[in-house]
Structure formats: C-alpha cells, structure tokens
Tab-separated table of C-alpha atoms in Angstrom:
chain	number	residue	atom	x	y	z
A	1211	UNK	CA	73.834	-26.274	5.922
A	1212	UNK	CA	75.749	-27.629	2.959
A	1213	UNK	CA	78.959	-28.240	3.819
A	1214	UNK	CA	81.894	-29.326	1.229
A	1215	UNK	CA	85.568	-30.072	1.327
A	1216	UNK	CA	88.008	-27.992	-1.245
A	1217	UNK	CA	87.815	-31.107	-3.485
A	1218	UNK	CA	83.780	-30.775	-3.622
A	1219	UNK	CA	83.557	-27.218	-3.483
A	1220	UNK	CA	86.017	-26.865	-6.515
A	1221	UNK	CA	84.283	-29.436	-9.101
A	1222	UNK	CA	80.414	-27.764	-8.120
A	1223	UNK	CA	82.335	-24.116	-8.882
A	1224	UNK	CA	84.624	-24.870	-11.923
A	1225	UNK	CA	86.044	-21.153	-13.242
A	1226	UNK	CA	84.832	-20.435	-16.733
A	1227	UNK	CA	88.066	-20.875	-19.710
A	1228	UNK	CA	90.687	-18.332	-19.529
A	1229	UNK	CA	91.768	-16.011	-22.211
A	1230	UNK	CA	95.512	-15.793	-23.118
A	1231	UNK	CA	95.172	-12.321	-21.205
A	1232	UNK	CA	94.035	-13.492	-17.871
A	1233	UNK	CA	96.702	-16.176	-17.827
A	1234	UNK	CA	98.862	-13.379	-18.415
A	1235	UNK	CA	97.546	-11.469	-15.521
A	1236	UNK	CA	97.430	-14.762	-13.290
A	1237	UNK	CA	101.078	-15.652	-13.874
A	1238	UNK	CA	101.450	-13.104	-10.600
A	1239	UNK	CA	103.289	-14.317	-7.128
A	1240	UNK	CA	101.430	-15.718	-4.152
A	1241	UNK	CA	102.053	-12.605	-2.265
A	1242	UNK	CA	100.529	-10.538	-5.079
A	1243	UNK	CA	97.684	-12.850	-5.364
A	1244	UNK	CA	96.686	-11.933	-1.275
A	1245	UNK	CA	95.752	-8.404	-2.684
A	1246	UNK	CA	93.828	-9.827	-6.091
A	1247	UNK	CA	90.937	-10.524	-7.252
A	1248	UNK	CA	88.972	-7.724	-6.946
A	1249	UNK	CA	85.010	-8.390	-5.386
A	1250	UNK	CA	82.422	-5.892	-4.678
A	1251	UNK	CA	82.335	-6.631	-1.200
A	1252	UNK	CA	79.351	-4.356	-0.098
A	1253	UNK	CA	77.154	-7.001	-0.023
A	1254	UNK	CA	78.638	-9.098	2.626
A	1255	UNK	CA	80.395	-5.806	4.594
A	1256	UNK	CA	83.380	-7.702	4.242
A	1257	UNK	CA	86.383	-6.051	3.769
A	1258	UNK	CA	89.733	-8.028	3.044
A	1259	UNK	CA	92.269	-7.598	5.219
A	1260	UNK	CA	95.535	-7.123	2.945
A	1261	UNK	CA	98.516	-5.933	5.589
A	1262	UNK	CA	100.936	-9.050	5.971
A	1263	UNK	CA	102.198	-8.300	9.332
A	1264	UNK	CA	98.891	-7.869	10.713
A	1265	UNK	CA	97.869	-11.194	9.476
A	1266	UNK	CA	100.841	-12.576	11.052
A	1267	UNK	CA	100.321	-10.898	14.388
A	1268	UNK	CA	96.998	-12.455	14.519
A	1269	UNK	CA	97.945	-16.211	13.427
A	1270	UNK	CA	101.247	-15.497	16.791
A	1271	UNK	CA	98.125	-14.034	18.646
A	1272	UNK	CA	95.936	-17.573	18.502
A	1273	UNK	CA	99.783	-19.843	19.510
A	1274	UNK	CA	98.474	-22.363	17.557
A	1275	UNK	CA	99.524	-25.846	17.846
A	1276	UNK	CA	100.167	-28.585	15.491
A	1277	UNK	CA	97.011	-30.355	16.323
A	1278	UNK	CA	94.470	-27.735	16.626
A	1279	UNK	CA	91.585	-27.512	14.368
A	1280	UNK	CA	89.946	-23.954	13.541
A	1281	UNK	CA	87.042	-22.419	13.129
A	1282	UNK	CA	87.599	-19.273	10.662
A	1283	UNK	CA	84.684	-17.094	10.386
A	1284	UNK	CA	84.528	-14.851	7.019
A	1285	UNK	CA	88.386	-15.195	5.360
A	1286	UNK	CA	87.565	-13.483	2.501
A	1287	UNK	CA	90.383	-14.274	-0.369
A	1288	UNK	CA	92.111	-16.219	2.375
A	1289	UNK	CA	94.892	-13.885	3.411
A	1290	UNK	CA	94.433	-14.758	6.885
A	1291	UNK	CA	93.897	-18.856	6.100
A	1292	UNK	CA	97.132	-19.728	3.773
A	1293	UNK	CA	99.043	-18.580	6.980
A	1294	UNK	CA	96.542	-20.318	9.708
A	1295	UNK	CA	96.929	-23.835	7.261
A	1296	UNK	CA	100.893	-23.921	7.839
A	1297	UNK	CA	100.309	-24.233	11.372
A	1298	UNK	CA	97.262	-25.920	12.374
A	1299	UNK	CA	95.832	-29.640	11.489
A	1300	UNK	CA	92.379	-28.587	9.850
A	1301	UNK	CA	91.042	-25.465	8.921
A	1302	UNK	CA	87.048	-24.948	8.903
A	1303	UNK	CA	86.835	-21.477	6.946
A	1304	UNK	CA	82.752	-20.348	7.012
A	1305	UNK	CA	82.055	-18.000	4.301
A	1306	UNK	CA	78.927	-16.329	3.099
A	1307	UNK	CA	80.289	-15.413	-0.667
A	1308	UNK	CA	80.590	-18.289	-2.888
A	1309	UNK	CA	82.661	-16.163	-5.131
A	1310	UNK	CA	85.367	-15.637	-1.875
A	1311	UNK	CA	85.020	-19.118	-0.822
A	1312	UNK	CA	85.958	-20.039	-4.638
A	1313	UNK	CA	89.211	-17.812	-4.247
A	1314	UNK	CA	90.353	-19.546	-1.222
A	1315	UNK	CA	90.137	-22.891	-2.654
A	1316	UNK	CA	91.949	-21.917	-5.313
A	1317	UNK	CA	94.687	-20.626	-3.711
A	1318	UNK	CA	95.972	-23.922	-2.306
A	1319	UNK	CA	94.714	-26.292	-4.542
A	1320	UNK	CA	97.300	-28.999	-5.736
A	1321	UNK	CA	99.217	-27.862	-2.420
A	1322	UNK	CA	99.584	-29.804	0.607
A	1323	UNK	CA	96.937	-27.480	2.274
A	1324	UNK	CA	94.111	-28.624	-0.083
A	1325	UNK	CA	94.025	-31.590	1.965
A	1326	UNK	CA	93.683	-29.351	5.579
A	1327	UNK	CA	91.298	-27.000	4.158
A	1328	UNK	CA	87.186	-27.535	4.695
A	1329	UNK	CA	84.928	-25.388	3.516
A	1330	UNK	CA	81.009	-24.428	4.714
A	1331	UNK	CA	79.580	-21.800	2.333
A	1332	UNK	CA	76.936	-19.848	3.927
A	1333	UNK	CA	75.520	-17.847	6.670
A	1334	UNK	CA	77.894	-18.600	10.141
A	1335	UNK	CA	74.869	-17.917	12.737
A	1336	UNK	CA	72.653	-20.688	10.964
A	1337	UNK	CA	75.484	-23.228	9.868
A	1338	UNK	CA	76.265	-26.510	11.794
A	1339	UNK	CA	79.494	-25.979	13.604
A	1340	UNK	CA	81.908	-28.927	13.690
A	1341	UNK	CA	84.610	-29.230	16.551
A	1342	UNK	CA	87.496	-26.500	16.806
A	1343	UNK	CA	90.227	-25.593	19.521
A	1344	UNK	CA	90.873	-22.354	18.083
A	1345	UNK	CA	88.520	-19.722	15.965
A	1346	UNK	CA	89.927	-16.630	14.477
A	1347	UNK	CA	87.868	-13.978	12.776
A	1348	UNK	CA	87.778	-11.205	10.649
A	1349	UNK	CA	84.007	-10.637	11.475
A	1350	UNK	CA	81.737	-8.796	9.306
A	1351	UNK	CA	80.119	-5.747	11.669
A	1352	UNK	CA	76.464	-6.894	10.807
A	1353	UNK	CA	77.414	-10.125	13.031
A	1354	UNK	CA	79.290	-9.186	15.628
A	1355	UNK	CA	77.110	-9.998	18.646
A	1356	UNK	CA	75.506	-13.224	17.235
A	1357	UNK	CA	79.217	-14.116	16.785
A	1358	UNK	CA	79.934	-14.084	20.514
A	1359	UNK	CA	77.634	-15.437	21.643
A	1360	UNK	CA	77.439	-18.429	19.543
A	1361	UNK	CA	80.851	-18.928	20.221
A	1362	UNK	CA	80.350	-18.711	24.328
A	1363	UNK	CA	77.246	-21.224	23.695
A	1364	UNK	CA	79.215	-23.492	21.459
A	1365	UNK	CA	80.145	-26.755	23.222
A	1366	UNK	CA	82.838	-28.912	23.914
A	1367	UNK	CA	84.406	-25.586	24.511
A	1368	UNK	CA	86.898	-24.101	22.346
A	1369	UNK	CA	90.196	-22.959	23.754
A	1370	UNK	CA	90.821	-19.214	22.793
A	1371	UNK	CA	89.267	-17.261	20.044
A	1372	UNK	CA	90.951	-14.145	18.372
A	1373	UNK	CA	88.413	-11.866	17.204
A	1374	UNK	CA	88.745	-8.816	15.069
A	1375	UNK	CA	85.473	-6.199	15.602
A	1376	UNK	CA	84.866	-2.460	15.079
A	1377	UNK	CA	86.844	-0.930	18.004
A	1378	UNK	CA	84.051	0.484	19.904
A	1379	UNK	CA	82.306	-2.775	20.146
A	1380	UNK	CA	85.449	-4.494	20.550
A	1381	UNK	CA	86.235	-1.863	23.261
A	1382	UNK	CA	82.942	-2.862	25.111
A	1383	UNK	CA	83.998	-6.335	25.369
A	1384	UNK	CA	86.839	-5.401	27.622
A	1385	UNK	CA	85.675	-2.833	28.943
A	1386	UNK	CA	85.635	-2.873	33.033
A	1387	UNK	CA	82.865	-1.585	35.469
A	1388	UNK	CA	83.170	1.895	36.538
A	1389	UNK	CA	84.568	3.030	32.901
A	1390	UNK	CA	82.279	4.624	30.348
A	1391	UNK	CA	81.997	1.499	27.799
A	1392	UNK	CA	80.771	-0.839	30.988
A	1393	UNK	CA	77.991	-2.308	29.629
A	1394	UNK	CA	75.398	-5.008	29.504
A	1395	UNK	CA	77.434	-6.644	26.411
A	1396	UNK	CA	80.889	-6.327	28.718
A	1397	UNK	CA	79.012	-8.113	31.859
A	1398	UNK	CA	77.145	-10.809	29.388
A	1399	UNK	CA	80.013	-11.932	27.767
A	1400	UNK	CA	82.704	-11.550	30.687
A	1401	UNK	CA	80.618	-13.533	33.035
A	1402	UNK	CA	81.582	-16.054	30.753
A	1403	UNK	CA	84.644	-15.551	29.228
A	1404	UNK	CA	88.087	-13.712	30.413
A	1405	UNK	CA	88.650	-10.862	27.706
A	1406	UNK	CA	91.442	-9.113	26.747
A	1407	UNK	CA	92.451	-6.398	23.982
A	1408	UNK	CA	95.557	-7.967	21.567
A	1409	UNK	CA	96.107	-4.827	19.194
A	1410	UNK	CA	94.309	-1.596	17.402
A	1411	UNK	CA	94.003	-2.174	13.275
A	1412	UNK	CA	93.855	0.583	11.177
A	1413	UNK	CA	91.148	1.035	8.042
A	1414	UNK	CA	93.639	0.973	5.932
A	1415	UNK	CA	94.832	-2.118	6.538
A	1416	UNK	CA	91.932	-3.858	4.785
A	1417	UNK	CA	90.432	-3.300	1.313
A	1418	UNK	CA	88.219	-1.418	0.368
A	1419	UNK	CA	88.726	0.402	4.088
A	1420	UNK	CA	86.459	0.528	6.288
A	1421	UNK	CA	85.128	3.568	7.901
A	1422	UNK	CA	85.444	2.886	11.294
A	1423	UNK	CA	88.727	1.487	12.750
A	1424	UNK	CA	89.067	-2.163	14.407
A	1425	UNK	CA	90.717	-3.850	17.272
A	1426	UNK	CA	91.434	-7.835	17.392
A	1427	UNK	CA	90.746	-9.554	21.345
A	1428	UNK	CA	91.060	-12.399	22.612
A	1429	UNK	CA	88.446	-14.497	24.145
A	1430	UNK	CA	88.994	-17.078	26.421
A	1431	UNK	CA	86.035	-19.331	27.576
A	1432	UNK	CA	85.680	-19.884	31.698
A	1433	UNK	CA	85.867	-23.394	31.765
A	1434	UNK	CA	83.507	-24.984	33.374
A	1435	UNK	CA	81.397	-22.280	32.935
A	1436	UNK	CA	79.659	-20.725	35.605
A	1437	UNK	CA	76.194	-22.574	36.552
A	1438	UNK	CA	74.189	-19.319	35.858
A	1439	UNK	CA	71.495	-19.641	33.136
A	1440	UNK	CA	72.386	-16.717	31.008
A	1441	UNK	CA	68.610	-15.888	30.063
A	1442	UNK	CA	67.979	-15.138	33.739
A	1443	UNK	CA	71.465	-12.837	34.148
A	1444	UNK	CA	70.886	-11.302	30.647
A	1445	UNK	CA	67.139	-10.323	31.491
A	1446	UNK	CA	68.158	-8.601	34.982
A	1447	UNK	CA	70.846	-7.015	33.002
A	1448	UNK	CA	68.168	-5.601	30.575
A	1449	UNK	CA	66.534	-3.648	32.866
A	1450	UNK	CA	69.517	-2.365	35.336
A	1451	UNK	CA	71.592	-1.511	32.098
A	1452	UNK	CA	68.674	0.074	30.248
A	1453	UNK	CA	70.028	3.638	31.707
A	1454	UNK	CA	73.277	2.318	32.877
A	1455	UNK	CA	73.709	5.986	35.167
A	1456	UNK	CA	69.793	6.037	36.275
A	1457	UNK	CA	69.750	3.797	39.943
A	1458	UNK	CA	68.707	0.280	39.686
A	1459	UNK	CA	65.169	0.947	41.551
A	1460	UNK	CA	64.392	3.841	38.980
A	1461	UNK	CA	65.045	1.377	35.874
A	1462	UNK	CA	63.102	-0.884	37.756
A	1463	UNK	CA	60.069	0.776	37.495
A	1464	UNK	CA	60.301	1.930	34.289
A	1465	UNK	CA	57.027	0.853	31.992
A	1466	UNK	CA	56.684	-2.822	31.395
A	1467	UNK	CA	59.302	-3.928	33.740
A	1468	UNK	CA	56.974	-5.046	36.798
A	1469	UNK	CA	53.834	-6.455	34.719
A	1470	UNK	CA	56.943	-8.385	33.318
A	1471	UNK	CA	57.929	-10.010	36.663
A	1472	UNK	CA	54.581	-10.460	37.399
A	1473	UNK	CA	53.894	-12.169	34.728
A	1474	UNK	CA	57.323	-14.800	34.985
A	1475	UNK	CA	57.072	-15.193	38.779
A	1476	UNK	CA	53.648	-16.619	38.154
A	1477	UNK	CA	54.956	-19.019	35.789
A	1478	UNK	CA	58.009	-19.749	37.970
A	1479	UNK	CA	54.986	-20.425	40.688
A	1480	UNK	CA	53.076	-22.678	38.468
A	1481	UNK	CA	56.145	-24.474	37.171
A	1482	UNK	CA	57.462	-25.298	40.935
A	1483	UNK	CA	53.403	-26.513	41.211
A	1484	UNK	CA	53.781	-23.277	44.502
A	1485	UNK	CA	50.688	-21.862	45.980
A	1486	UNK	CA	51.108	-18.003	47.040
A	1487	UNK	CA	51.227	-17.721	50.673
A	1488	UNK	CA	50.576	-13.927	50.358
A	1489	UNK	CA	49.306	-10.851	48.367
A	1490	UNK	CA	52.054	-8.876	48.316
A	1491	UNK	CA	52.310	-6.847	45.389
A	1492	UNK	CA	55.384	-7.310	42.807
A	1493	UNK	CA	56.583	-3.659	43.346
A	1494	UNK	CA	56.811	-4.484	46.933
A	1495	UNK	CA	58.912	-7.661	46.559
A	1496	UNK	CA	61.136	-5.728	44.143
A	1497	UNK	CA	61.603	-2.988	46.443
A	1498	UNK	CA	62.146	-5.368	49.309
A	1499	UNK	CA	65.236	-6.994	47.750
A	1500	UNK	CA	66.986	-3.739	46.582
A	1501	UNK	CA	66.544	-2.605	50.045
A	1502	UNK	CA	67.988	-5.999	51.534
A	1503	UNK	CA	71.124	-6.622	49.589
A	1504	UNK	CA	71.536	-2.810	49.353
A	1505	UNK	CA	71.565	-1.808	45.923
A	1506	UNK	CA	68.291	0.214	45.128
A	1507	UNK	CA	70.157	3.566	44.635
A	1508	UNK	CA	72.923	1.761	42.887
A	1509	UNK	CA	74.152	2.335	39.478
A	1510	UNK	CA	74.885	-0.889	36.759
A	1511	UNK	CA	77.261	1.673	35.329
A	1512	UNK	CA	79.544	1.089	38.937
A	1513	UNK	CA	78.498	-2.941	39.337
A	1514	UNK	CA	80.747	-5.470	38.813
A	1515	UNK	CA	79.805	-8.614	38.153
A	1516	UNK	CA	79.910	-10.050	41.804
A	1517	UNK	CA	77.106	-7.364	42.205
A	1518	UNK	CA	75.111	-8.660	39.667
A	1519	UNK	CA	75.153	-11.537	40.499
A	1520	UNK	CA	74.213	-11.207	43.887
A	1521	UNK	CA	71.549	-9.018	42.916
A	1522	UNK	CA	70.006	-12.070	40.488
A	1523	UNK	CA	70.727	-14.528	43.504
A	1524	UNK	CA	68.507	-12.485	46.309
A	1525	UNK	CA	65.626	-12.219	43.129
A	1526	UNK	CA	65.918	-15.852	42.697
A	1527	UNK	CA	65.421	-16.345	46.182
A	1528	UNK	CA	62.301	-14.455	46.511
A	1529	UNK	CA	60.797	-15.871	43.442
A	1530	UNK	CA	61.295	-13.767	40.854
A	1531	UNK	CA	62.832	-14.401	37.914
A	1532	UNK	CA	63.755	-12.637	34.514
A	1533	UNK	CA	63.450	-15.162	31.956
C-alpha cells in the first residue's frame, strides 16, 4: 500500500495554475475553507462532516494526549484532522479519494502540522497499518464491519477508538442481551471490547446529508484479550443467532448446520491424530450438550455472553468445533 508523507503526497499531486478568479475565491478564512471545496462524494459514500462543535465533541471524546499517535480513517477535507493535529504527536489520516487526501494536505501545508501529518491514500481494509494509541473515524457505511474488526484484530493494541457509524449499526454495537438490537455483531465485538454510546449526530450535520442518521461510540479494547479464538465463538454464534428468537436446538438443526460439525469435528479428530472411540451420531452429541449445560430451549436473543461462552466451552469439550 503506498504510503506518503504530506511532503510526498503534495509534489506527486501538484494543483494545476490558478486563475486570478480562483485566487479570488481562495482568499476565504480557515473556517470557511472546512465547508469548501465541493467533491462528488457518491463514489466513496463519504459525506463531510461540516458542524464545528460536533467535531470538537469528538476530538474531547478521544482525551487525547500530547504523545498519542492516530489512526484517522476517511477525514474527508480534514475538518475533523486540523483539530486532532493540535493535540496529538502524529496523525495517520487513511483516505480512499486522492482528490480529499489532496485537500487535507493542503490545508496545513507551510504550518507546523505539515510536519505531524502522514498520509496513506487508499483502501483502509487492505492498507498496512502503522502503530496508533488512538483512531477516530468518520466511517464510510460500506465499511463499517470490516472496520471493527480490523481494529479489534489490530495489534499492539490501541487504547480507545471513537467511531462514528449509521445509528442502527452503531446501536447494535452497544446493544445488551435481552434488548431487540442483541445480536451476533453486539456479542462478537463486546467479547472483545467494552462499548459504549458517546452522542446521536444528525444528517445534517454532514454534507451532502446522509439519509440515515449516525451515532459516534467508543470502543475500548479488553486488554489482554480474552484467550478465545474468535473463529470458533463467531461460528457458534452463526448458527444460535441465525433466528436470534427460534431456541438454540431448533437453529441447530437447521440445513447444513450438522453435516457442518461433522465435517470440522473430523478434522479436529485428525488434527489431534484421535481415533473415535464410538459411533455416535453428530445430532446426538449436539443434543447431548444442550441438554447438559441446559440451554437447548434457550434463546441467543436472552444469552449473554457468559452463556455463550459456556455453551462453546461444553462443545469444545466434546469435540466439536465451529471453525
């Protein structure tokens, strides 16, 4: 992933001559310049956020410290990175749209932030992260998950990220067992990480507006992180969340599911170099467990994640895994 400071980036993308009438127009304040230029931002879903005090509210939301280095995912024109830069040591701003990547240079070039801003143009799921302490994003939709959970697999560990999303995904980060939005994404990512909702953002805070609202959280990884290999707790929650309000036996023998199991605990058998002692069939052993740690007429839309996770634990222990 090509990465380059605000130095490089500026003398590969030097702006065409102006006319006497755009150095007219450009002769604006900074504060007008947050709201200018202009960019078709469909192609990216990006929309710029433009209202100051929500900006700031996000910067107090992240207490940044002098030393901290962060990770910005998608600024945009940079509304949200002119104010991160006067508090933090090094910026790292990821942007897919040269053209927005261009305008963020730009606006601190020949300032004391030039020196404090880095710059990777290009897609934020593929590109090579560098170190942070802090990452604050105005995501674009289309990313959303991949965001998180890069983030939660990211290591050394970051300290707190504040995240802007679409409010009802947003909503299902923090949502709680027992609540309508309880689902597989809430117990994925708060097995993980303690979650929290900082404020609501309304559409027309950003340009052009989006049609949805948005929410900002903030996501603190559990550090150390639990020792629970997330492909095994992510592929039980597959199946129990599947139909969240159906009982965890009845998603459990839903089409697929136990030729599935079959399948892995045979692998798991070969892998641990395990004869089988007996014939039982899968369905049997499934049925077994649910019956033992009490949960076949259970409902993942009521489990927390202690549940779950004893649930995995009592699979695990009779060989079958999810992975």
């Amino acid at each position: 992933m090509p990465r380059a400071t605000s130095e490089k980036f500026h003398r590969a993308h030097q702006p065409a001559p102006k006319k006497k009438s755009d150095e007219a127009n450009a002769a604006s304040s900074s504060s007008s310049r947050a709201t200018a230029p202009i960019f078709n931002t469909a192609r990216f879903g990006q929309h710029i956020l433009k209202n100051v005090q929500t900006v700031e509210r996000i910067v107090e939301a992240a207490n940044l410290q002098p030393t901290d280095k962060v990770l910005e995912v998608g600024p945009g024109t940079g509304n949200l990175t002119v104010k991160i830069l006067e508090k933090a040591k090094l910026v790292t701003a990821v942007e897919m749209d040269p053209r927005m990547a261009a305008e963020v240079v730009k606006r601190v070039q020949g300032t004391p932030k030039q020196r404090k801003l880095e710059m990777i143009i290009g897609d934020f799921v593929k590109a090579e992260l560098p170190y942070f302490d802090v990452c604050i994003s105005n995501t674009p939709y289309q990313i959303s998950s991949p965001l998180v959970f890069r983030l939660l697999s990211h290591r050394p560990l970051f300290r707190v990220a504040i995240l802007m999303f679409q409010r009802e995904f947003a909503m299902r980060l923090v949502a709680r067992p027992g609540t309508n939005l309880w689902s597989r994404l809430s117990a994925n990512v708060q097995l993980y990480a303690k979650v929290d909702n900082v404020m609501h953002v309304s559409r027309n805070d950003f340009r052009p507006p989006p049609q949805v609202e948005s929410s900002v959280i903030r996501l603190v990884p559990i550090d150390p992180p639990p020792p629970v290999k997330f492909e095994e707790f992510d592929g039980l929650n597959r199946i129990i969340f599947s139909r969240p309000n159906k009982t965890v036996r009845g998603n459990f023998q839903a089409k697929g599911v136990m030729k599935m199991l079959e399948s892995n605990r045979k692998t798991w058998l070969a892998t641990q170099e395990k004869m089988e002692v007996d014939d039982v069939p899968i369905q049997q052993r499934v049925d077994q467990v649910l019956e033992n740690v009490g949960f076949s007429e259970s409902r993942a839309a009521k489990m927390d994640l202690n549940d779950i996770l004893k649930l995995l634990l009592a699979f695990h222990e009779a060989g079958i895994h999810f992975a």
